Amino acid sequence: MTDVSRLPGAAHHHWQWQTRAACRGLGPGRFFHPAGERGEDREDRDEAAKRVCAHCPVRAACLEHALRTREPFGVWGGLTEEERRRMLSGAARRRLAV
């Protein structure tokens, strides 16, 4: 079962940024890898997704959402799941060092 405890709730203002997203209407195929995709194919797809994100007016809100909710899959806010995990783990290490 999916853990939805980190999701911000049903209030429209939590999700309104998505209506202005550059990816809106492009479908998930560019942003979420199919099962078994590896290597150059995955890198190419991720780069294509990141090109869309690079010009997105809500990139920061998208990335904030993905980090806050620990979005486990796909490119969000211009970062892959691996890049977001590294970012979160680095932030956790910095908090512990303080």
PDB file of N, CA and C in Angstrom:
ATOM      1  N   MET A   1       0.834  -1.179   0.000  1.00  0.00           N
ATOM      2  CA  MET A   1       0.000   0.000   0.000  1.00  0.00           C
ATOM      3  C   MET A   1       0.881   1.246   0.000  1.00  0.00           C
ATOM      4  N   THR A   2       0.462   2.259  -0.695  1.00  0.00           N
ATOM      5  CA  THR A   2       1.216   3.497  -0.813  1.00  0.00           C
ATOM      6  C   THR A   2       1.102   4.323   0.460  1.00  0.00           C
ATOM      7  N   ASP A   3       2.230   4.866   0.902  1.00  0.00           N
ATOM      8  CA  ASP A   3       2.256   5.744   2.074  1.00  0.00           C
ATOM      9  C   ASP A   3       1.969   7.165   1.609  1.00  0.00           C
ATOM     10  N   VAL A   4       0.837   7.707   1.980  1.00  0.00           N
ATOM     11  CA  VAL A   4       0.461   9.057   1.563  1.00  0.00           C
ATOM     12  C   VAL A   4       0.619  10.068   2.695  1.00  0.00           C
ATOM     13  N   SER A   5       1.259   9.680   3.780  1.00  0.00           N
ATOM     14  CA  SER A   5       1.353  10.565   4.949  1.00  0.00           C
ATOM     15  C   SER A   5       2.123  11.853   4.676  1.00  0.00           C
ATOM     16  N   ARG A   6       2.996  11.874   3.684  1.00  0.00           N
ATOM     17  CA  ARG A   6       3.767  13.085   3.391  1.00  0.00           C
ATOM     18  C   ARG A   6       3.082  13.991   2.374  1.00  0.00           C
ATOM     19  N   LEU A   7       1.987  13.535   1.780  1.00  0.00           N
ATOM     20  CA  LEU A   7       1.299  14.350   0.787  1.00  0.00           C
ATOM     21  C   LEU A   7       0.612  15.528   1.467  1.00  0.00           C
ATOM     22  N   PRO A   8       0.548  16.674   0.782  1.00  0.00           N
ATOM     23  CA  PRO A   8       0.077  17.886   1.430  1.00  0.00           C
ATOM     24  C   PRO A   8      -1.424  17.976   1.664  1.00  0.00           C
ATOM     25  N   GLY A   9      -2.220  17.077   1.145  1.00  0.00           N
ATOM     26  CA  GLY A   9      -3.659  17.140   1.382  1.00  0.00           C
ATOM     27  C   GLY A   9      -4.417  17.511   0.117  1.00  0.00           C
ATOM     28  N   ALA A  10      -5.722  17.595   0.246  1.00  0.00           N
ATOM     29  CA  ALA A  10      -6.579  17.786  -0.917  1.00  0.00           C
ATOM     30  C   ALA A  10      -6.788  19.247  -1.300  1.00  0.00           C
ATOM     31  N   ALA A  11      -6.401  20.193  -0.474  1.00  0.00           N
ATOM     32  CA  ALA A  11      -6.643  21.607  -0.770  1.00  0.00           C
ATOM     33  C   ALA A  11      -6.019  21.998  -2.105  1.00  0.00           C
ATOM     34  N   HIS A  12      -6.800  22.652  -2.931  1.00  0.00           N
ATOM     35  CA  HIS A  12      -6.401  23.013  -4.289  1.00  0.00           C
ATOM     36  C   HIS A  12      -5.085  23.794  -4.328  1.00  0.00           C
ATOM     37  N   HIS A  13      -4.860  24.683  -3.399  1.00  0.00           N
ATOM     38  CA  HIS A  13      -3.661  25.530  -3.437  1.00  0.00           C
ATOM     39  C   HIS A  13      -2.369  24.716  -3.299  1.00  0.00           C
ATOM     40  N   HIS A  14      -2.453  23.508  -2.745  1.00  0.00           N
ATOM     41  CA  HIS A  14      -1.261  22.661  -2.640  1.00  0.00           C
ATOM     42  C   HIS A  14      -0.822  22.116  -3.998  1.00  0.00           C
ATOM     43  N   TRP A  15      -1.741  22.038  -4.931  1.00  0.00           N
ATOM     44  CA  TRP A  15      -1.470  21.391  -6.216  1.00  0.00           C
ATOM     45  C   TRP A  15      -1.556  22.339  -7.404  1.00  0.00           C
ATOM     46  N   GLN A  16      -1.957  23.573  -7.201  1.00  0.00           N
ATOM     47  CA  GLN A  16      -2.210  24.507  -8.295  1.00  0.00           C
ATOM     48  C   GLN A  16      -0.988  24.723  -9.192  1.00  0.00           C
ATOM     49  N   TRP A  17       0.211  24.637  -8.654  1.00  0.00           N
ATOM     50  CA  TRP A  17       1.417  24.833  -9.453  1.00  0.00           C
ATOM     51  C   TRP A  17       1.474  23.866 -10.633  1.00  0.00           C
ATOM     52  N   GLN A  18       0.876  22.688 -10.477  1.00  0.00           N
ATOM     53  CA  GLN A  18       0.942  21.680 -11.537  1.00  0.00           C
ATOM     54  C   GLN A  18       0.238  22.120 -12.814  1.00  0.00           C
ATOM     55  N   THR A  19      -0.720  23.014 -12.710  1.00  0.00           N
ATOM     56  CA  THR A  19      -1.445  23.466 -13.903  1.00  0.00           C
ATOM     57  C   THR A  19      -0.558  24.295 -14.821  1.00  0.00           C
ATOM     58  N   ARG A  20       0.544  24.842 -14.297  1.00  0.00           N
ATOM     59  CA  ARG A  20       1.455  25.667 -15.092  1.00  0.00           C
ATOM     60  C   ARG A  20       2.728  24.912 -15.498  1.00  0.00           C
ATOM     61  N   ALA A  21       2.801  23.639 -15.200  1.00  0.00           N
ATOM     62  CA  ALA A  21       4.014  22.850 -15.457  1.00  0.00           C
ATOM     63  C   ALA A  21       4.243  22.645 -16.952  1.00  0.00           C
ATOM     64  N   ALA A  22       5.502  22.740 -17.361  1.00  0.00           N
ATOM     65  CA  ALA A  22       5.869  22.541 -18.763  1.00  0.00           C
ATOM     66  C   ALA A  22       5.581  21.115 -19.225  1.00  0.00           C
ATOM     67  N   CYS A  23       5.561  20.173 -18.295  1.00  0.00           N
ATOM     68  CA  CYS A  23       5.340  18.767 -18.652  1.00  0.00           C
ATOM     69  C   CYS A  23       3.858  18.416 -18.775  1.00  0.00           C
ATOM     70  N   ARG A  24       3.001  19.320 -18.376  1.00  0.00           N
ATOM     71  CA  ARG A  24       1.564  19.036 -18.382  1.00  0.00           C
ATOM     72  C   ARG A  24       1.133  18.632 -19.797  1.00  0.00           C
ATOM     73  N   GLY A  25       0.530  17.492 -19.894  1.00  0.00           N
ATOM     74  CA  GLY A  25       0.032  17.005 -21.177  1.00  0.00           C
ATOM     75  C   GLY A  25       1.043  16.198 -21.984  1.00  0.00           C
ATOM     76  N   LEU A  26       2.272  16.073 -21.498  1.00  0.00           N
ATOM     77  CA  LEU A  26       3.285  15.318 -22.241  1.00  0.00           C
ATOM     78  C   LEU A  26       3.235  13.826 -21.953  1.00  0.00           C
ATOM     79  N   GLY A  27       2.537  13.428 -20.926  1.00  0.00           N
ATOM     80  CA  GLY A  27       2.470  12.013 -20.564  1.00  0.00           C
ATOM     81  C   GLY A  27       3.653  11.614 -19.706  1.00  0.00           C
ATOM     82  N   PRO A  28       3.538  10.495 -19.017  1.00  0.00           N
ATOM     83  CA  PRO A  28       4.569  10.082 -18.066  1.00  0.00           C
ATOM     84  C   PRO A  28       5.790   9.419 -18.685  1.00  0.00           C
ATOM     85  N   GLY A  29       5.712   8.976 -19.925  1.00  0.00           N
ATOM     86  CA  GLY A  29       6.790   8.207 -20.541  1.00  0.00           C
ATOM     87  C   GLY A  29       8.142   8.886 -20.551  1.00  0.00           C
ATOM     88  N   ARG A  30       8.165  10.183 -20.635  1.00  0.00           N
ATOM     89  CA  ARG A  30       9.431  10.912 -20.664  1.00  0.00           C
ATOM     90  C   ARG A  30      10.024  11.072 -19.269  1.00  0.00           C
ATOM     91  N   PHE A  31       9.195  10.988 -18.235  1.00  0.00           N
ATOM     92  CA  PHE A  31       9.619  11.324 -16.882  1.00  0.00           C
ATOM     93  C   PHE A  31       9.769  10.124 -15.951  1.00  0.00           C
ATOM     94  N   PHE A  32       9.209   8.993 -16.340  1.00  0.00           N
ATOM     95  CA  PHE A  32       9.265   7.776 -15.520  1.00  0.00           C
ATOM     96  C   PHE A  32       9.771   6.626 -16.372  1.00  0.00           C
ATOM     97  N   HIS A  33      10.823   5.958 -15.902  1.00  0.00           N
ATOM     98  CA  HIS A  33      11.424   4.902 -16.708  1.00  0.00           C
ATOM     99  C   HIS A  33      10.575   3.634 -16.697  1.00  0.00           C
ATOM    100  N   PRO A  34      10.513   2.961 -17.851  1.00  0.00           N
ATOM    101  CA  PRO A  34       9.816   1.679 -17.900  1.00  0.00           C
ATOM    102  C   PRO A  34      10.645   0.608 -17.187  1.00  0.00           C
ATOM    103  N   ALA A  35       9.995  -0.442 -16.781  1.00  0.00           N
ATOM    104  CA  ALA A  35      10.682  -1.551 -16.098  1.00  0.00           C
ATOM    105  C   ALA A  35      11.829  -2.051 -16.967  1.00  0.00           C
ATOM    106  N   GLY A  36      12.973  -2.211 -16.356  1.00  0.00           N
ATOM    107  CA  GLY A  36      14.121  -2.773 -17.039  1.00  0.00           C
ATOM    108  C   GLY A  36      14.955  -1.792 -17.835  1.00  0.00           C
ATOM    109  N   GLU A  37      14.547  -0.546 -17.921  1.00  0.00           N
ATOM    110  CA  GLU A  37      15.341   0.425 -18.682  1.00  0.00           C
ATOM    111  C   GLU A  37      16.653   0.708 -17.951  1.00  0.00           C
ATOM    112  N   ARG A  38      17.757   0.638 -18.676  1.00  0.00           N
ATOM    113  CA  ARG A  38      19.080   0.818 -18.083  1.00  0.00           C
ATOM    114  C   ARG A  38      19.984   1.593 -19.028  1.00  0.00           C
ATOM    115  N   GLY A  39      21.127   1.980 -18.507  1.00  0.00           N
ATOM    116  CA  GLY A  39      22.214   2.518 -19.305  1.00  0.00           C
ATOM    117  C   GLY A  39      21.867   3.729 -20.134  1.00  0.00           C
ATOM    118  N   GLU A  40      22.328   3.694 -21.379  1.00  0.00           N
ATOM    119  CA  GLU A  40      22.202   4.841 -22.269  1.00  0.00           C
ATOM    120  C   GLU A  40      20.747   5.205 -22.547  1.00  0.00           C
ATOM    121  N   ASP A  41      19.879   4.215 -22.680  1.00  0.00           N
ATOM    122  CA  ASP A  41      18.460   4.506 -22.922  1.00  0.00           C
ATOM    123  C   ASP A  41      17.873   5.316 -21.771  1.00  0.00           C
ATOM    124  N   ARG A  42      18.190   4.916 -20.555  1.00  0.00           N
ATOM    125  CA  ARG A  42      17.674   5.631 -19.382  1.00  0.00           C
ATOM    126  C   ARG A  42      18.276   7.026 -19.286  1.00  0.00           C
ATOM    127  N   GLU A  43      19.570   7.131 -19.533  1.00  0.00           N
ATOM    128  CA  GLU A  43      20.231   8.438 -19.498  1.00  0.00           C
ATOM    129  C   GLU A  43      19.636   9.379 -20.537  1.00  0.00           C
ATOM    130  N   ASP A  44      19.364   8.873 -21.728  1.00  0.00           N
ATOM    131  CA  ASP A  44      18.769   9.695 -22.791  1.00  0.00           C
ATOM    132  C   ASP A  44      17.377  10.179 -22.393  1.00  0.00           C
ATOM    133  N   ARG A  45      16.564   9.275 -21.826  1.00  0.00           N
ATOM    134  CA  ARG A  45      15.220   9.662 -21.409  1.00  0.00           C
ATOM    135  C   ARG A  45      15.282  10.690 -20.297  1.00  0.00           C
ATOM    136  N   ASP A  46      16.161  10.464 -19.303  1.00  0.00           N
ATOM    137  CA  ASP A  46      16.311  11.424 -18.201  1.00  0.00           C
ATOM    138  C   ASP A  46      16.736  12.795 -18.727  1.00  0.00           C
ATOM    139  N   GLU A  47      17.667  12.823 -19.660  1.00  0.00           N
ATOM    140  CA  GLU A  47      18.131  14.098 -20.221  1.00  0.00           C
ATOM    141  C   GLU A  47      17.013  14.811 -20.967  1.00  0.00           C
ATOM    142  N   ALA A  48      16.186  14.053 -21.703  1.00  0.00           N
ATOM    143  CA  ALA A  48      15.044  14.662 -22.403  1.00  0.00           C
ATOM    144  C   ALA A  48      14.071  15.270 -21.395  1.00  0.00           C
ATOM    145  N   ALA A  49      13.834  14.578 -20.301  1.00  0.00           N
ATOM    146  CA  ALA A  49      12.946  15.102 -19.253  1.00  0.00           C
ATOM    147  C   ALA A  49      13.537  16.361 -18.638  1.00  0.00           C
ATOM    148  N   LYS A  50      14.823  16.333 -18.373  1.00  0.00           N
ATOM    149  CA  LYS A  50      15.489  17.489 -17.759  1.00  0.00           C
ATOM    150  C   LYS A  50      15.464  18.715 -18.677  1.00  0.00           C
ATOM    151  N   ARG A  51      15.480  18.489 -19.987  1.00  0.00           N
ATOM    152  CA  ARG A  51      15.372  19.618 -20.919  1.00  0.00           C
ATOM    153  C   ARG A  51      14.010  20.295 -20.794  1.00  0.00           C
ATOM    154  N   VAL A  52      12.968  19.509 -20.586  1.00  0.00           N
ATOM    155  CA  VAL A  52      11.641  20.085 -20.365  1.00  0.00           C
ATOM    156  C   VAL A  52      11.652  20.880 -19.051  1.00  0.00           C
ATOM    157  N   CYS A  53      12.202  20.284 -18.012  1.00  0.00           N
ATOM    158  CA  CYS A  53      12.245  20.935 -16.693  1.00  0.00           C
ATOM    159  C   CYS A  53      13.050  22.232 -16.721  1.00  0.00           C
ATOM    160  N   ALA A  54      14.077  22.293 -17.542  1.00  0.00           N
ATOM    161  CA  ALA A  54      14.969  23.455 -17.570  1.00  0.00           C
ATOM    162  C   ALA A  54      14.224  24.748 -17.901  1.00  0.00           C
ATOM    163  N   HIS A  55      13.125  24.658 -18.621  1.00  0.00           N
ATOM    164  CA  HIS A  55      12.370  25.845 -19.026  1.00  0.00           C
ATOM    165  C   HIS A  55      11.017  25.924 -18.326  1.00  0.00           C
ATOM    166  N   CYS A  56      10.833  25.154 -17.290  1.00  0.00           N
ATOM    167  CA  CYS A  56       9.537  25.085 -16.616  1.00  0.00           C
ATOM    168  C   CYS A  56       9.388  26.233 -15.610  1.00  0.00           C
ATOM    169  N   PRO A  57       8.253  26.941 -15.645  1.00  0.00           N
ATOM    170  CA  PRO A  57       8.051  28.052 -14.715  1.00  0.00           C
ATOM    171  C   PRO A  57       7.808  27.609 -13.269  1.00  0.00           C
ATOM    172  N   VAL A  58       7.519  26.338 -13.052  1.00  0.00           N
ATOM    173  CA  VAL A  58       7.246  25.857 -11.683  1.00  0.00           C
ATOM    174  C   VAL A  58       8.257  24.792 -11.244  1.00  0.00           C
ATOM    175  N   ARG A  59       9.432  24.836 -11.829  1.00  0.00           N
ATOM    176  CA  ARG A  59      10.464  23.837 -11.509  1.00  0.00           C
ATOM    177  C   ARG A  59      10.761  23.784 -10.010  1.00  0.00           C
ATOM    178  N   ALA A  60      10.919  24.921  -9.365  1.00  0.00           N
ATOM    179  CA  ALA A  60      11.250  24.951  -7.939  1.00  0.00           C
ATOM    180  C   ALA A  60      10.135  24.331  -7.106  1.00  0.00           C
ATOM    181  N   ALA A  61       8.884  24.637  -7.417  1.00  0.00           N
ATOM    182  CA  ALA A  61       7.748  24.061  -6.675  1.00  0.00           C
ATOM    183  C   ALA A  61       7.682  22.555  -6.885  1.00  0.00           C
ATOM    184  N   CYS A  62       7.971  22.108  -8.086  1.00  0.00           N
ATOM    185  CA  CYS A  62       7.962  20.683  -8.404  1.00  0.00           C
ATOM    186  C   CYS A  62       9.035  19.947  -7.608  1.00  0.00           C
ATOM    187  N   LEU A  63      10.238  20.503  -7.606  1.00  0.00           N
ATOM    188  CA  LEU A  63      11.327  19.878  -6.858  1.00  0.00           C
ATOM    189  C   LEU A  63      11.031  19.886  -5.366  1.00  0.00           C
ATOM    190  N   GLU A  64      10.509  20.987  -4.856  1.00  0.00           N
ATOM    191  CA  GLU A  64      10.152  21.059  -3.436  1.00  0.00           C
ATOM    192  C   GLU A  64       9.135  19.975  -3.071  1.00  0.00           C
ATOM    193  N   HIS A  65       8.142  19.797  -3.918  1.00  0.00           N
ATOM    194  CA  HIS A  65       7.133  18.751  -3.698  1.00  0.00           C
ATOM    195  C   HIS A  65       7.788  17.368  -3.673  1.00  0.00           C
ATOM    196  N   ALA A  66       8.645  17.094  -4.658  1.00  0.00           N
ATOM    197  CA  ALA A  66       9.285  15.783  -4.749  1.00  0.00           C
ATOM    198  C   ALA A  66      10.172  15.507  -3.538  1.00  0.00           C
ATOM    199  N   LEU A  67      10.876  16.503  -3.063  1.00  0.00           N
ATOM    200  CA  LEU A  67      11.738  16.324  -1.891  1.00  0.00           C
ATOM    201  C   LEU A  67      10.908  16.157  -0.619  1.00  0.00           C
ATOM    202  N   ARG A  68       9.877  16.978  -0.479  1.00  0.00           N
ATOM    203  CA  ARG A  68       9.040  16.928   0.726  1.00  0.00           C
ATOM    204  C   ARG A  68       8.299  15.595   0.839  1.00  0.00           C
ATOM    205  N   THR A  69       7.832  15.083  -0.283  1.00  0.00           N
ATOM    206  CA  THR A  69       7.047  13.847  -0.258  1.00  0.00           C
ATOM    207  C   THR A  69       7.897  12.607  -0.486  1.00  0.00           C
ATOM    208  N   ARG A  70       9.205  12.815  -0.681  1.00  0.00           N
ATOM    209  CA  ARG A  70      10.136  11.706  -0.948  1.00  0.00           C
ATOM    210  C   ARG A  70       9.664  10.903  -2.156  1.00  0.00           C
ATOM    211  N   GLU A  71       9.313  11.625  -3.221  1.00  0.00           N
ATOM    212  CA  GLU A  71       8.825  11.003  -4.455  1.00  0.00           C
ATOM    213  C   GLU A  71       9.848   9.955  -4.901  1.00  0.00           C
ATOM    214  N   PRO A  72       9.456   8.670  -4.956  1.00  0.00           N
ATOM    215  CA  PRO A  72      10.434   7.608  -5.188  1.00  0.00           C
ATOM    216  C   PRO A  72      10.803   7.356  -6.652  1.00  0.00           C
ATOM    217  N   PHE A  73      10.051   7.897  -7.593  1.00  0.00           N
ATOM    218  CA  PHE A  73      10.287   7.571  -9.000  1.00  0.00           C
ATOM    219  C   PHE A  73      10.237   8.807  -9.876  1.00  0.00           C
ATOM    220  N   GLY A  74      10.946   8.760 -10.979  1.00  0.00           N
ATOM    221  CA  GLY A  74      10.821   9.757 -12.019  1.00  0.00           C
ATOM    222  C   GLY A  74      11.669  10.998 -11.851  1.00  0.00           C
ATOM    223  N   VAL A  75      11.619  11.817 -12.899  1.00  0.00           N
ATOM    224  CA  VAL A  75      12.287  13.119 -12.903  1.00  0.00           C
ATOM    225  C   VAL A  75      11.267  14.148 -12.428  1.00  0.00           C
ATOM    226  N   TRP A  76      11.608  14.852 -11.374  1.00  0.00           N
ATOM    227  CA  TRP A  76      10.770  15.908 -10.799  1.00  0.00           C
ATOM    228  C   TRP A  76      11.659  17.120 -10.559  1.00  0.00           C
ATOM    229  N   GLY A  77      11.226  18.283 -11.007  1.00  0.00           N
ATOM    230  CA  GLY A  77      12.004  19.489 -10.778  1.00  0.00           C
ATOM    231  C   GLY A  77      13.397  19.433 -11.365  1.00  0.00           C
ATOM    232  N   GLY A  78      13.577  18.643 -12.390  1.00  0.00           N
ATOM    233  CA  GLY A  78      14.866  18.551 -13.067  1.00  0.00           C
ATOM    234  C   GLY A  78      15.855  17.581 -12.454  1.00  0.00           C
ATOM    235  N   LEU A  79      15.435  16.805 -11.458  1.00  0.00           N
ATOM    236  CA  LEU A  79      16.330  15.834 -10.828  1.00  0.00           C
ATOM    237  C   LEU A  79      15.735  14.432 -10.890  1.00  0.00           C
ATOM    238  N   THR A  80      16.590  13.449 -11.096  1.00  0.00           N
ATOM    239  CA  THR A  80      16.165  12.052 -11.083  1.00  0.00           C
ATOM    240  C   THR A  80      15.970  11.595  -9.639  1.00  0.00           C
ATOM    241  N   GLU A  81      15.402  10.419  -9.469  1.00  0.00           N
ATOM    242  CA  GLU A  81      15.221   9.884  -8.118  1.00  0.00           C
ATOM    243  C   GLU A  81      16.556   9.701  -7.401  1.00  0.00           C
ATOM    244  N   GLU A  82      17.582   9.270  -8.140  1.00  0.00           N
ATOM    245  CA  GLU A  82      18.906   9.094  -7.527  1.00  0.00           C
ATOM    246  C   GLU A  82      19.485  10.432  -7.067  1.00  0.00           C
ATOM    247  N   GLU A  83      19.333  11.465  -7.901  1.00  0.00           N
ATOM    248  CA  GLU A  83      19.848  12.791  -7.548  1.00  0.00           C
ATOM    249  C   GLU A  83      19.118  13.367  -6.335  1.00  0.00           C
ATOM    250  N   ARG A  84      17.818  13.140  -6.270  1.00  0.00           N
ATOM    251  CA  ARG A  84      17.051  13.626  -5.104  1.00  0.00           C
ATOM    252  C   ARG A  84      17.458  12.880  -3.843  1.00  0.00           C
ATOM    253  N   ARG A  85      17.672  11.573  -3.957  1.00  0.00           N
ATOM    254  CA  ARG A  85      18.110  10.797  -2.781  1.00  0.00           C
ATOM    255  C   ARG A  85      19.450  11.304  -2.258  1.00  0.00           C
ATOM    256  N   ARG A  86      20.375  11.569  -3.173  1.00  0.00           N
ATOM    257  CA  ARG A  86      21.687  12.106  -2.760  1.00  0.00           C
ATOM    258  C   ARG A  86      21.530  13.464  -2.100  1.00  0.00           C
ATOM    259  N   MET A  87      20.663  14.292  -2.657  1.00  0.00           N
ATOM    260  CA  MET A  87      20.440  15.620  -2.092  1.00  0.00           C
ATOM    261  C   MET A  87      19.877  15.502  -0.676  1.00  0.00           C
ATOM    262  N   LEU A  88      18.897  14.626  -0.495  1.00  0.00           N
ATOM    263  CA  LEU A  88      18.288  14.446   0.830  1.00  0.00           C
ATOM    264  C   LEU A  88      19.272  13.838   1.818  1.00  0.00           C
ATOM    265  N   SER A  89      20.076  12.901   1.368  1.00  0.00           N
ATOM    266  CA  SER A  89      21.021  12.277   2.281  1.00  0.00           C
ATOM    267  C   SER A  89      22.125  13.264   2.664  1.00  0.00           C
ATOM    268  N   GLY A  90      22.530  14.121   1.745  1.00  0.00           N
ATOM    269  CA  GLY A  90      23.513  15.153   2.047  1.00  0.00           C
ATOM    270  C   GLY A  90      22.972  16.164   3.031  1.00  0.00           C
ATOM    271  N   ALA A  91      21.695  16.535   2.884  1.00  0.00           N
ATOM    272  CA  ALA A  91      21.068  17.474   3.823  1.00  0.00           C
ATOM    273  C   ALA A  91      20.979  16.853   5.206  1.00  0.00           C
ATOM    274  N   ALA A  92      20.672  15.580   5.272  1.00  0.00           N
ATOM    275  CA  ALA A  92      20.578  14.884   6.568  1.00  0.00           C
ATOM    276  C   ALA A  92      21.952  14.848   7.235  1.00  0.00           C
ATOM    277  N   ARG A  93      22.985  14.580   6.459  1.00  0.00           N
ATOM    278  CA  ARG A  93      24.349  14.567   7.018  1.00  0.00           C
ATOM    279  C   ARG A  93      24.745  15.938   7.538  1.00  0.00           C
ATOM    280  N   ARG A  94      24.393  16.986   6.809  1.00  0.00           N
ATOM    281  CA  ARG A  94      24.730  18.337   7.254  1.00  0.00           C
ATOM    282  C   ARG A  94      24.004  18.689   8.558  1.00  0.00           C
ATOM    283  N   ARG A  95      22.747  18.268   8.697  1.00  0.00           N
ATOM    284  CA  ARG A  95      21.999  18.531   9.940  1.00  0.00           C
ATOM    285  C   ARG A  95      22.647  17.822  11.115  1.00  0.00           C
ATOM    286  N   LEU A  96      23.128  16.598  10.910  1.00  0.00           N
ATOM    287  CA  LEU A  96      23.768  15.855  11.983  1.00  0.00           C
ATOM    288  C   LEU A  96      25.112  16.463  12.380  1.00  0.00           C
ATOM    289  N   ALA A  97      25.780  17.111  11.440  1.00  0.00           N
ATOM    290  CA  ALA A  97      27.097  17.683  11.712  1.00  0.00           C
ATOM    291  C   ALA A  97      27.013  18.988  12.498  1.00  0.00           C
ATOM    292  N   VAL A  98      25.839  19.571  12.555  1.00  0.00           N
ATOM    293  CA  VAL A  98      25.677  20.862  13.233  1.00  0.00           C
ATOM    294  C   VAL A  98      25.570  20.711  14.724  1.00  0.00           C
TER     295      VAL A  98
END
